[in-house]
PDB file of C-alpha atoms in Angstrom:
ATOM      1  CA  UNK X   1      -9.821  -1.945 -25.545  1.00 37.00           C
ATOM      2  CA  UNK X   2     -11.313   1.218 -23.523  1.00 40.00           C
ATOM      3  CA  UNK X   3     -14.397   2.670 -24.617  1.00 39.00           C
ATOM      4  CA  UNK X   4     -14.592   6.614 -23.879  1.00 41.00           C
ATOM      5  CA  UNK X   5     -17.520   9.046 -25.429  1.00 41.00           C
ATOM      6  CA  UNK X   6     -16.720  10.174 -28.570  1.00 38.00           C
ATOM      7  CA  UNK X   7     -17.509  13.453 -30.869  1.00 36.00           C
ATOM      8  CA  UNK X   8     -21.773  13.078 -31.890  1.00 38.00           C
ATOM      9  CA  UNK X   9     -21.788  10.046 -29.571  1.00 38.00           C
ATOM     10  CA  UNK X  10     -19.548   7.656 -31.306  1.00 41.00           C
ATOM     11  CA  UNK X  11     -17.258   5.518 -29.144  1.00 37.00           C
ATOM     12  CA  UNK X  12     -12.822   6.613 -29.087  1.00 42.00           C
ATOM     13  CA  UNK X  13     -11.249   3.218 -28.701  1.00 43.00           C
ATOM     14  CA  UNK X  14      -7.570   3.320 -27.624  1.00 44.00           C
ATOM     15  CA  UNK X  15      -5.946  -0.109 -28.303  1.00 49.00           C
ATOM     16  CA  UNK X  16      -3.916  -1.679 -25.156  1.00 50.00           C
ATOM     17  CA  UNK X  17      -0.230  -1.942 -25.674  1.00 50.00           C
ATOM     18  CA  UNK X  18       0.010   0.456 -28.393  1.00 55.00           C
ATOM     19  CA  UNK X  19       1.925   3.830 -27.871  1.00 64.00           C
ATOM     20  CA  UNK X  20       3.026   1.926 -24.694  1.00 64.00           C
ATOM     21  CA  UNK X  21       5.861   3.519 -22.746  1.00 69.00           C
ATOM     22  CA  UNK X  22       8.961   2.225 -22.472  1.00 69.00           C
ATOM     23  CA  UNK X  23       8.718   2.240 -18.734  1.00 67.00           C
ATOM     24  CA  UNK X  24       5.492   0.318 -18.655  1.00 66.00           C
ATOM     25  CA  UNK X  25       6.031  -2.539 -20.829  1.00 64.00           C
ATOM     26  CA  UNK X  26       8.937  -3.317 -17.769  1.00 63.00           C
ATOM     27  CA  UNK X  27       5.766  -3.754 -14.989  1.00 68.00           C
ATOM     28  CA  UNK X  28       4.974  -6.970 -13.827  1.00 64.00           C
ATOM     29  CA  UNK X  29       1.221  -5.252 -13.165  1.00 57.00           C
ATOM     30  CA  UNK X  30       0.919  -5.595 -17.026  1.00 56.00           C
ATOM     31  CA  UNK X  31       1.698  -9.651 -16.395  1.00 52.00           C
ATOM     32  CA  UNK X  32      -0.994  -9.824 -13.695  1.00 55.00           C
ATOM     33  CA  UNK X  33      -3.625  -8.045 -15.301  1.00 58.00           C
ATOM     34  CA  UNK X  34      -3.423 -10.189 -18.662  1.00 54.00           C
ATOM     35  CA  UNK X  35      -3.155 -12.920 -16.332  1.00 54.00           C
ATOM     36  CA  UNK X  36      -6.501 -11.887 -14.818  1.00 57.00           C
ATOM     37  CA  UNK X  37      -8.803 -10.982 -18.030  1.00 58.00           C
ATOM     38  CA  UNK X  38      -7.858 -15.165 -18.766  1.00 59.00           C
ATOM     39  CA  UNK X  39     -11.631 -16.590 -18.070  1.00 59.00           C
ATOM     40  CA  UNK X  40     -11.521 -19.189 -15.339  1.00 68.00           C
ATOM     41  CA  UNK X  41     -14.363 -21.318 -13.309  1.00 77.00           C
ATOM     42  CA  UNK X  42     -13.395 -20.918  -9.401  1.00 76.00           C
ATOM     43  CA  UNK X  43     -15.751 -23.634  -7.459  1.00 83.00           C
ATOM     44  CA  UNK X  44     -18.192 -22.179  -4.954  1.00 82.00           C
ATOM     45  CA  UNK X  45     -16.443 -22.555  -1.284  1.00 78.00           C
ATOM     46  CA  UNK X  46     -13.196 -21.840  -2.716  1.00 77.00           C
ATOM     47  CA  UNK X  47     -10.628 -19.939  -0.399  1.00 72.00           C
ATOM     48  CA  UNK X  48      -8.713 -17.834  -3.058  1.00 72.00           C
ATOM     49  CA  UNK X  49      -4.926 -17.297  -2.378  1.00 71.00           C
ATOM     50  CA  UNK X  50      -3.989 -15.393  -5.377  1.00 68.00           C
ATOM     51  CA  UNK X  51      -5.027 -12.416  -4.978  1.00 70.00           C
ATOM     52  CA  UNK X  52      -5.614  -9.835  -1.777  1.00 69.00           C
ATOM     53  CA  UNK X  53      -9.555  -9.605  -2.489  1.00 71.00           C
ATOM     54  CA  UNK X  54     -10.804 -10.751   1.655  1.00 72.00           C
ATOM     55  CA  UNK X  55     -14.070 -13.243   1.179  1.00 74.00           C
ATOM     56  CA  UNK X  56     -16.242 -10.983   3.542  1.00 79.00           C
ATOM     57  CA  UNK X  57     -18.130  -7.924   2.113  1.00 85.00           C
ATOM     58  CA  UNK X  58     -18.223  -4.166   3.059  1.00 86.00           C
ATOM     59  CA  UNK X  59     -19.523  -3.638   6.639  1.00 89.00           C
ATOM     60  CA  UNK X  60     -23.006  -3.161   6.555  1.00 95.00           C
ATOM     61  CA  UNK X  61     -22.629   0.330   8.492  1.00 93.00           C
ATOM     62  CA  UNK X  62     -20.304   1.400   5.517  1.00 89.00           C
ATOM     63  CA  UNK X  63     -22.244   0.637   2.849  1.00 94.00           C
ATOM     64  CA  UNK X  64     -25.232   2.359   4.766  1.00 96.00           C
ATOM     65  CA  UNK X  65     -23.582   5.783   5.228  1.00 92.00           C
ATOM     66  CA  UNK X  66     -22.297   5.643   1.469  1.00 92.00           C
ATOM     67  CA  UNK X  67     -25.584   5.245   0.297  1.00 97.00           C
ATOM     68  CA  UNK X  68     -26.964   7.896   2.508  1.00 97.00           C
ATOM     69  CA  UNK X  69     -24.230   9.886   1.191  1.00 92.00           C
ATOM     70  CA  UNK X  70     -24.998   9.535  -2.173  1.00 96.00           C
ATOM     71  CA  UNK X  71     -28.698  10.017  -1.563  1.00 98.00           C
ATOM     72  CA  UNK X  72     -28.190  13.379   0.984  1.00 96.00           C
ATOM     73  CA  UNK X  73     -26.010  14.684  -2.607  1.00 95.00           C
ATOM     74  CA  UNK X  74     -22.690  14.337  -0.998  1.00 91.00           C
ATOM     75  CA  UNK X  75     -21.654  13.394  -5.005  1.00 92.00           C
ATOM     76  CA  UNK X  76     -19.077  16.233  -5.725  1.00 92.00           C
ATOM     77  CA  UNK X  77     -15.465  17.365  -5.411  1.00 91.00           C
ATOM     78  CA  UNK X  78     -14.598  16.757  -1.879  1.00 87.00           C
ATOM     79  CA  UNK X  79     -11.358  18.951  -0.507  1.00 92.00           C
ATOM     80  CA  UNK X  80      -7.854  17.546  -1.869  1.00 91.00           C
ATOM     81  CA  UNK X  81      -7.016  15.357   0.821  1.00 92.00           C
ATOM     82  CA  UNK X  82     -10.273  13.650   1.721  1.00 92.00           C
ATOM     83  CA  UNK X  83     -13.335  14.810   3.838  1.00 91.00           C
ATOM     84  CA  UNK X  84     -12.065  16.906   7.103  1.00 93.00           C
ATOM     85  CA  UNK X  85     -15.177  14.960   8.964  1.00 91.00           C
ATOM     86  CA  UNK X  86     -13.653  11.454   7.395  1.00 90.00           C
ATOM     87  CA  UNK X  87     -10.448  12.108   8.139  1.00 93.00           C
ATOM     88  CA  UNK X  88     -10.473  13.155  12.091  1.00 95.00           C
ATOM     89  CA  UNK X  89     -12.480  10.099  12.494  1.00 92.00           C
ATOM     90  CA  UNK X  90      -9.959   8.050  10.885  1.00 90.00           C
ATOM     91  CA  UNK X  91      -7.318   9.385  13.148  1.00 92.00           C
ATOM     92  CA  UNK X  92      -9.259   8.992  15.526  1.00 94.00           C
ATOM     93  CA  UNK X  93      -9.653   5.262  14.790  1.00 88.00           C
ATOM     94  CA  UNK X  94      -5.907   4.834  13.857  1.00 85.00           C
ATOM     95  CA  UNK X  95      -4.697   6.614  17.546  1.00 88.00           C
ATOM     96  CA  UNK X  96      -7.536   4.164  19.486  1.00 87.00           C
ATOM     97  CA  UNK X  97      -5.851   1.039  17.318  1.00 80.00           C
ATOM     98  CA  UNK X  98      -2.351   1.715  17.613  1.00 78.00           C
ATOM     99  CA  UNK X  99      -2.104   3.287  21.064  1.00 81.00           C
ATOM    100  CA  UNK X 100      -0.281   6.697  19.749  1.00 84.00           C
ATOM    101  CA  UNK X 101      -2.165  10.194  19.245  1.00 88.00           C
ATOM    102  CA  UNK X 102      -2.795  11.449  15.556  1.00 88.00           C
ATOM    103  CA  UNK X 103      -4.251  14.686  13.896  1.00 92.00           C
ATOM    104  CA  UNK X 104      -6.576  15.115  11.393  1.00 93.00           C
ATOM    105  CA  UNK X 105      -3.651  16.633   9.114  1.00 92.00           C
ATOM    106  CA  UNK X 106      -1.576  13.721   9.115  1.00 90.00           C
ATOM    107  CA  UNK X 107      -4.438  11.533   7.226  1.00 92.00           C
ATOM    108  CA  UNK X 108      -5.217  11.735   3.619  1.00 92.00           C
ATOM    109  CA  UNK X 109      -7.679   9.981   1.714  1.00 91.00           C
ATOM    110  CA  UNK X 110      -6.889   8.293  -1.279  1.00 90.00           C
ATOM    111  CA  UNK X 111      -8.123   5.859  -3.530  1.00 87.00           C
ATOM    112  CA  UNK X 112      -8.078   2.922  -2.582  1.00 85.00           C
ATOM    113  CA  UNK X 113      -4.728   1.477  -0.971  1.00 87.00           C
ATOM    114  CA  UNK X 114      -2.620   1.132  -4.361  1.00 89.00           C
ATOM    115  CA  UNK X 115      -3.579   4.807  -4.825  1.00 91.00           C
ATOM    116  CA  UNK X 116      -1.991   5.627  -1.239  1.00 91.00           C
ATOM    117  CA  UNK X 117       0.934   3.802  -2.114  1.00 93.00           C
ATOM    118  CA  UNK X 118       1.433   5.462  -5.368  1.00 93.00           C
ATOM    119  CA  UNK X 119       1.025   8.808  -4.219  1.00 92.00           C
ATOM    120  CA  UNK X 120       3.857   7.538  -1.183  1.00 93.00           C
ATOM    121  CA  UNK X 121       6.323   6.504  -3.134  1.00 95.00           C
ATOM    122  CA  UNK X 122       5.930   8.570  -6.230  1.00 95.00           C
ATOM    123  CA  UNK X 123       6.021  11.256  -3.782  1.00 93.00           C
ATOM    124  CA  UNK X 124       9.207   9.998  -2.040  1.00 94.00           C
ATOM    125  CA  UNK X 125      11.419   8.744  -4.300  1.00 96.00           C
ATOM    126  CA  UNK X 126      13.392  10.600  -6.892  1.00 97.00           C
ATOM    127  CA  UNK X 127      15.312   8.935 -10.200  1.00 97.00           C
ATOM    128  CA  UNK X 128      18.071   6.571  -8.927  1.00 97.00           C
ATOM    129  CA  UNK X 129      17.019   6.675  -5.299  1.00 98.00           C
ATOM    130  CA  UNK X 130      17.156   3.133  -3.836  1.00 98.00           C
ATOM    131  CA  UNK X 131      13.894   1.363  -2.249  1.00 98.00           C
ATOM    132  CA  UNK X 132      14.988  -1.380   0.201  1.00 98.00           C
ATOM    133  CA  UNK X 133      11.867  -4.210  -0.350  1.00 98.00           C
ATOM    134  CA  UNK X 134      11.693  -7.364   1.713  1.00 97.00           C
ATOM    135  CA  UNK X 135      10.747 -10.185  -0.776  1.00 96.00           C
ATOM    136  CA  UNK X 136       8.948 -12.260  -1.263  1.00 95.00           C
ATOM    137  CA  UNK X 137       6.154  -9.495  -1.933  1.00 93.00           C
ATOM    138  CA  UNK X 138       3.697  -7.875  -4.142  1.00 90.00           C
ATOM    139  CA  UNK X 139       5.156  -6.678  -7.543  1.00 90.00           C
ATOM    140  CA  UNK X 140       3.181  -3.518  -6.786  1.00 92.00           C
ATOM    141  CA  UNK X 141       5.883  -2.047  -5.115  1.00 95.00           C
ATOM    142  CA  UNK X 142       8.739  -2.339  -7.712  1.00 96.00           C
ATOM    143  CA  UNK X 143       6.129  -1.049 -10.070  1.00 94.00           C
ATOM    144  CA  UNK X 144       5.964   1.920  -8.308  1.00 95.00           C
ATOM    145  CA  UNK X 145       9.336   2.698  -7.380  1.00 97.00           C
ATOM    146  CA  UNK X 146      10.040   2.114 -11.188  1.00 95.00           C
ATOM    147  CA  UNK X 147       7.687   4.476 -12.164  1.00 94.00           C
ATOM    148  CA  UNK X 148       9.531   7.110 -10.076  1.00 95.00           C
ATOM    149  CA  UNK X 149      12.644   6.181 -11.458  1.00 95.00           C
ATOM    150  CA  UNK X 150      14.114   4.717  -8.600  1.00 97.00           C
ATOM    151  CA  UNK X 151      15.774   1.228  -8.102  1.00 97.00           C
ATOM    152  CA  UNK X 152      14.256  -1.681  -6.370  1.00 98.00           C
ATOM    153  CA  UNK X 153      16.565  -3.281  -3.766  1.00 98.00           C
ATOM    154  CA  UNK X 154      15.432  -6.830  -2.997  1.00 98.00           C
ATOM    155  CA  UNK X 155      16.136  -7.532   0.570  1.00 97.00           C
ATOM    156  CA  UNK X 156      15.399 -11.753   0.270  1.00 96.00           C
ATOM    157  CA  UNK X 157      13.364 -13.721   3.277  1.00 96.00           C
ATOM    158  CA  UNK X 158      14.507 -16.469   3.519  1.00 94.00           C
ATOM    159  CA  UNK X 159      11.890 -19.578   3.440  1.00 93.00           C
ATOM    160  CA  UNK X 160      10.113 -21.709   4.853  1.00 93.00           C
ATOM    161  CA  UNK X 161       9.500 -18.853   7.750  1.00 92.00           C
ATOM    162  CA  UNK X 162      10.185 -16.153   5.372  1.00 94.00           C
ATOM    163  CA  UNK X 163      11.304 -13.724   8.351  1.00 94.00           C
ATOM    164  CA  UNK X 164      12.718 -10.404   7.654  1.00 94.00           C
ATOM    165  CA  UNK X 165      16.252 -10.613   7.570  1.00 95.00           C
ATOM    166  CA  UNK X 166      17.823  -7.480   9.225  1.00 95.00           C
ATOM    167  CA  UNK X 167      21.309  -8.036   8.118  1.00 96.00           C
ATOM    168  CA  UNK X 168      20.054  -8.148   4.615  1.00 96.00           C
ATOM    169  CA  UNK X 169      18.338  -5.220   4.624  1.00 97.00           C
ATOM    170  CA  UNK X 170      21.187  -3.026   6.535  1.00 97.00           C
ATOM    171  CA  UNK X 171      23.961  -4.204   3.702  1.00 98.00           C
ATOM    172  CA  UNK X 172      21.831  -2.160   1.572  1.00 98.00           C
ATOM    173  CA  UNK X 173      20.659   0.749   3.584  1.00 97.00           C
ATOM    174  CA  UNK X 174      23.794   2.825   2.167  1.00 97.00           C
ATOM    175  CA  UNK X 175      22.206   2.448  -1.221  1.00 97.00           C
ATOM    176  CA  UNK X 176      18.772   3.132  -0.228  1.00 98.00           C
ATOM    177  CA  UNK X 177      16.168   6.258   0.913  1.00 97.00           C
ATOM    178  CA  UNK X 178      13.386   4.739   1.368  1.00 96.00           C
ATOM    179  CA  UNK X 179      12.234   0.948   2.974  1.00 96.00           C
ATOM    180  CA  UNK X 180       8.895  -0.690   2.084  1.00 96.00           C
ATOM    181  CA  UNK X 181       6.984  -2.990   4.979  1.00 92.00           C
ATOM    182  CA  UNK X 182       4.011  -5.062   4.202  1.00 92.00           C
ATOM    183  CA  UNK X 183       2.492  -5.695   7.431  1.00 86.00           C
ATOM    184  CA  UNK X 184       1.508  -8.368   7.223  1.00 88.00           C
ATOM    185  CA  UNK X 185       2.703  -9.615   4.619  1.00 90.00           C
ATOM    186  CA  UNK X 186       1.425 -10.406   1.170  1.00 87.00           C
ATOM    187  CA  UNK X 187       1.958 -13.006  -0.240  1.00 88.00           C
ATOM    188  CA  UNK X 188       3.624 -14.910   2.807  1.00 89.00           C
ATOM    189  CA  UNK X 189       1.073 -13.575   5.930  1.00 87.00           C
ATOM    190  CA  UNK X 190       3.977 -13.068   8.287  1.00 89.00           C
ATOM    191  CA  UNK X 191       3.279 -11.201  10.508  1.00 89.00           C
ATOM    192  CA  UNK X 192       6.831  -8.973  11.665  1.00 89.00           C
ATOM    193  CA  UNK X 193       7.243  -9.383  15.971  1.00 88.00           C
ATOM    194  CA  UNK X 194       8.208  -6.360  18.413  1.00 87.00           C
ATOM    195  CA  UNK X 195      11.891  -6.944  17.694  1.00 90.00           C
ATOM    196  CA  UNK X 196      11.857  -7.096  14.322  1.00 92.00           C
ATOM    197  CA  UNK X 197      10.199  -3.752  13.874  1.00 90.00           C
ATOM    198  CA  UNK X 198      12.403  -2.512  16.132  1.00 90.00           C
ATOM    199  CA  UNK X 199      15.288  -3.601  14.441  1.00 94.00           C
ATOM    200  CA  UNK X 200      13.500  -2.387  11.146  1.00 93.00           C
ATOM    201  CA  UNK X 201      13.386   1.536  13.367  1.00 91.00           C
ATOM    202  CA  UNK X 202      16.932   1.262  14.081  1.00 93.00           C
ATOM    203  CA  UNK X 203      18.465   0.833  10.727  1.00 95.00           C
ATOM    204  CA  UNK X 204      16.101   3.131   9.883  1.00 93.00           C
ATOM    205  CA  UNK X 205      17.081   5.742  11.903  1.00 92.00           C
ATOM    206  CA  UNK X 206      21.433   5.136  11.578  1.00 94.00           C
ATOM    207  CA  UNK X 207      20.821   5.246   7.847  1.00 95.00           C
ATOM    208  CA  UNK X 208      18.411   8.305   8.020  1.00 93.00           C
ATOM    209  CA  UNK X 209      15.494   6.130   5.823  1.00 94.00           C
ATOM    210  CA  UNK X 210      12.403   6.822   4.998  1.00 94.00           C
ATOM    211  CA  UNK X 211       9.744   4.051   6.058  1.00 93.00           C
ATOM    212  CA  UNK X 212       6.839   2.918   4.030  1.00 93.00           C
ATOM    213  CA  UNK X 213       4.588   0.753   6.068  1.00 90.00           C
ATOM    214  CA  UNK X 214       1.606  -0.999   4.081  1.00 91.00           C
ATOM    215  CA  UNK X 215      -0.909  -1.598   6.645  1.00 87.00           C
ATOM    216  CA  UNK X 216      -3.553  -3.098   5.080  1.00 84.00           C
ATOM    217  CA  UNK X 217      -4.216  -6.345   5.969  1.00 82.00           C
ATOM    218  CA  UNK X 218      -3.796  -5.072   9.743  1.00 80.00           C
ATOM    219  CA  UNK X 219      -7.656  -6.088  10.289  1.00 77.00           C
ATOM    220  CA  UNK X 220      -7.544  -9.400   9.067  1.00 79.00           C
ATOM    221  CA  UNK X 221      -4.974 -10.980  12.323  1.00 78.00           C
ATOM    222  CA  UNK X 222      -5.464 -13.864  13.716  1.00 75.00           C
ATOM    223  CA  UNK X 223      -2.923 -13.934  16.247  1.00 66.00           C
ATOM    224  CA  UNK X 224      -3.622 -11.920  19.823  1.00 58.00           C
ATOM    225  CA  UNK X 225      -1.001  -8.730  18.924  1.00 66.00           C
ATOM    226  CA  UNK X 226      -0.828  -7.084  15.887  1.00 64.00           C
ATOM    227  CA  UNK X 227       2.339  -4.265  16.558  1.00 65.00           C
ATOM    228  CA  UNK X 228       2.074  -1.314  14.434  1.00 62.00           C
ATOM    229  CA  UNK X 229       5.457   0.516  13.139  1.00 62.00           C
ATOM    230  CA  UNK X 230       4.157   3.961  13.260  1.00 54.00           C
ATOM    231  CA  UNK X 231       3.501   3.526  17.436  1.00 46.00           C
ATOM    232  CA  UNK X 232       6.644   2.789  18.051  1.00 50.00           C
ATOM    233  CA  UNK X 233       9.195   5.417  15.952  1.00 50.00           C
ATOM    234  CA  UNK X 234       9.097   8.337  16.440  1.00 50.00           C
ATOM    235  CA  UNK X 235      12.820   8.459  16.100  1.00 49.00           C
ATOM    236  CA  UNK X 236      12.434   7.707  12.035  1.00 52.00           C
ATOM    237  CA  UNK X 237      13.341  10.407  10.003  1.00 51.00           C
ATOM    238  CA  UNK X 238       9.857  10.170   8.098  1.00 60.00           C
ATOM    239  CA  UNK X 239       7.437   7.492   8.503  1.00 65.00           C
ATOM    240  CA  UNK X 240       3.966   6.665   5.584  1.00 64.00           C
ATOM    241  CA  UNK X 241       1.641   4.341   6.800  1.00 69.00           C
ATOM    242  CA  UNK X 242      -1.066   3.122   3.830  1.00 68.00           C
ATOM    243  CA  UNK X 243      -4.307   1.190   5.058  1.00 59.00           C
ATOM    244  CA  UNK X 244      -7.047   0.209   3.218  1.00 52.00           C
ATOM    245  CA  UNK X 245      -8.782   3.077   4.599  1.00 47.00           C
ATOM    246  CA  UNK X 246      -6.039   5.364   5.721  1.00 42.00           C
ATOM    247  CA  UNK X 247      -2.951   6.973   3.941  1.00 46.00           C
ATOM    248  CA  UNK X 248      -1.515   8.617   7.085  1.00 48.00           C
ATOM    249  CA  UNK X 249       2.090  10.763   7.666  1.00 49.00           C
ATOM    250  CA  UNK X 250       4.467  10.956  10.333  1.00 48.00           C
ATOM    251  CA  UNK X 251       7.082  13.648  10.263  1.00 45.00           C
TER     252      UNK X 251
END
């Protein structure tokens, strides 16, 4: 149940599931969540591998200028697509990580990485457009494209490497608008190599597609090159890269 202020103080309850939409009883978020509210005892130590929550906390120097934030008053409305001071340091960040020159007005701020995605694809994709998805992956994404009406295209990796598999994904780039990278990739951790992005950019770009790259594990690598899809293609029709601290556009 959620708990909202009600008229002379008393509590509005709105009961889960009922007056549910059609369209969100389909989401497997609705699986995970009830899945999560289960209790469970996880030992102390314990490496966790089911969801994406990293086991190191917020950078000290974040959590520092939040709270000085919050204490200098910066608590209200901020403009629509994030703080202009925020966001031309973030492309700043982005162009010093990736090698390739951004503005401040191709970042926006959302909340939160599922919040970037959201506001990608629900911004994207139209009723019946096809989303190619490489899967294994996070139901989030079929979720989404769902919402909007569009059609999930499952473009399978095959295991135990659980590579992209280019041919795969081209048979259905006819059907398709849009493509969806995770980068790396959750659940598996691949990581995608030079070629494969580029062969990612080419069907891409025959097939006029839009690309979707979700960034946001790109901090936690362990391997010595990390190659990002937005450096590399400019030739793609439209390219959205989400991070967990950037939602950034390239036209």
């Amino acid at each position: 149940m959620v708990g909202c202020p009600g008229w002379h103080g008393q509590s509005a309850h709105v009961e889960r599931g009922m007056n549910q939409t059609s369209r969100s009883s389909r989401l497997a978020t609705n699986l995970m969540l009830r899945t999560r509210r289960k209790p469970r005892v996880v030992p102390q130590g314990t490496i966790r591998f089911d969801q994406g929550d990293p086991y190191f906390n917020t950078p000290e120097p974040i959590r520092r200028a939040l709270s000085d934030a919050v204490d200098a008053g910066v608590v209200h409305y901020a403009d629509p697509e994030g703080d202009p001071t925020l966001r031309r340091r973030v492309a700043e960040r982005v162009s010093e990580r990736s090698g390739r020159w951004y503005e401040q007005q191709q970042v926006t701020i959302t909340h939160g990485a599922t919040g970037g995605l959201a506001a990608a694809i629900l911004g994207t994709v139209d009723p019946g457009d096809g989303v190619i998805i490489p899967e294994p992956s996070s139901s989030l994404y079929a979720d989404l494209v769902r919402l909007a009406g569009g059609q999930p295209l499952y473009s399978a990796c095959p295991p135990p490497e659980f590579r992209v598999d280019t041919r795969a994904m081209a048979a259905l780039a006819t059907r398709a608008k849009l493509v969806v990278l995770c980068h790396p990739c959750n659940p598996t951790g691949i990581v995608y190599t030079r070629d494969e992005l580029e062969e990612v950019a080419r069907i891409a770009e025959r097939h006029d597609l839009l690309v979707l790259s979700d960034e946001a594990y790109d901090h936690v690598v362990y391997e010595p090159d990390m190659f990002h899809f937005r450096a590399r293609h400019s030739g793609v029709s439209g390219t959205v890269t989400v991070r967990a601290d950037v939602l950034q556009r390239t036209r």
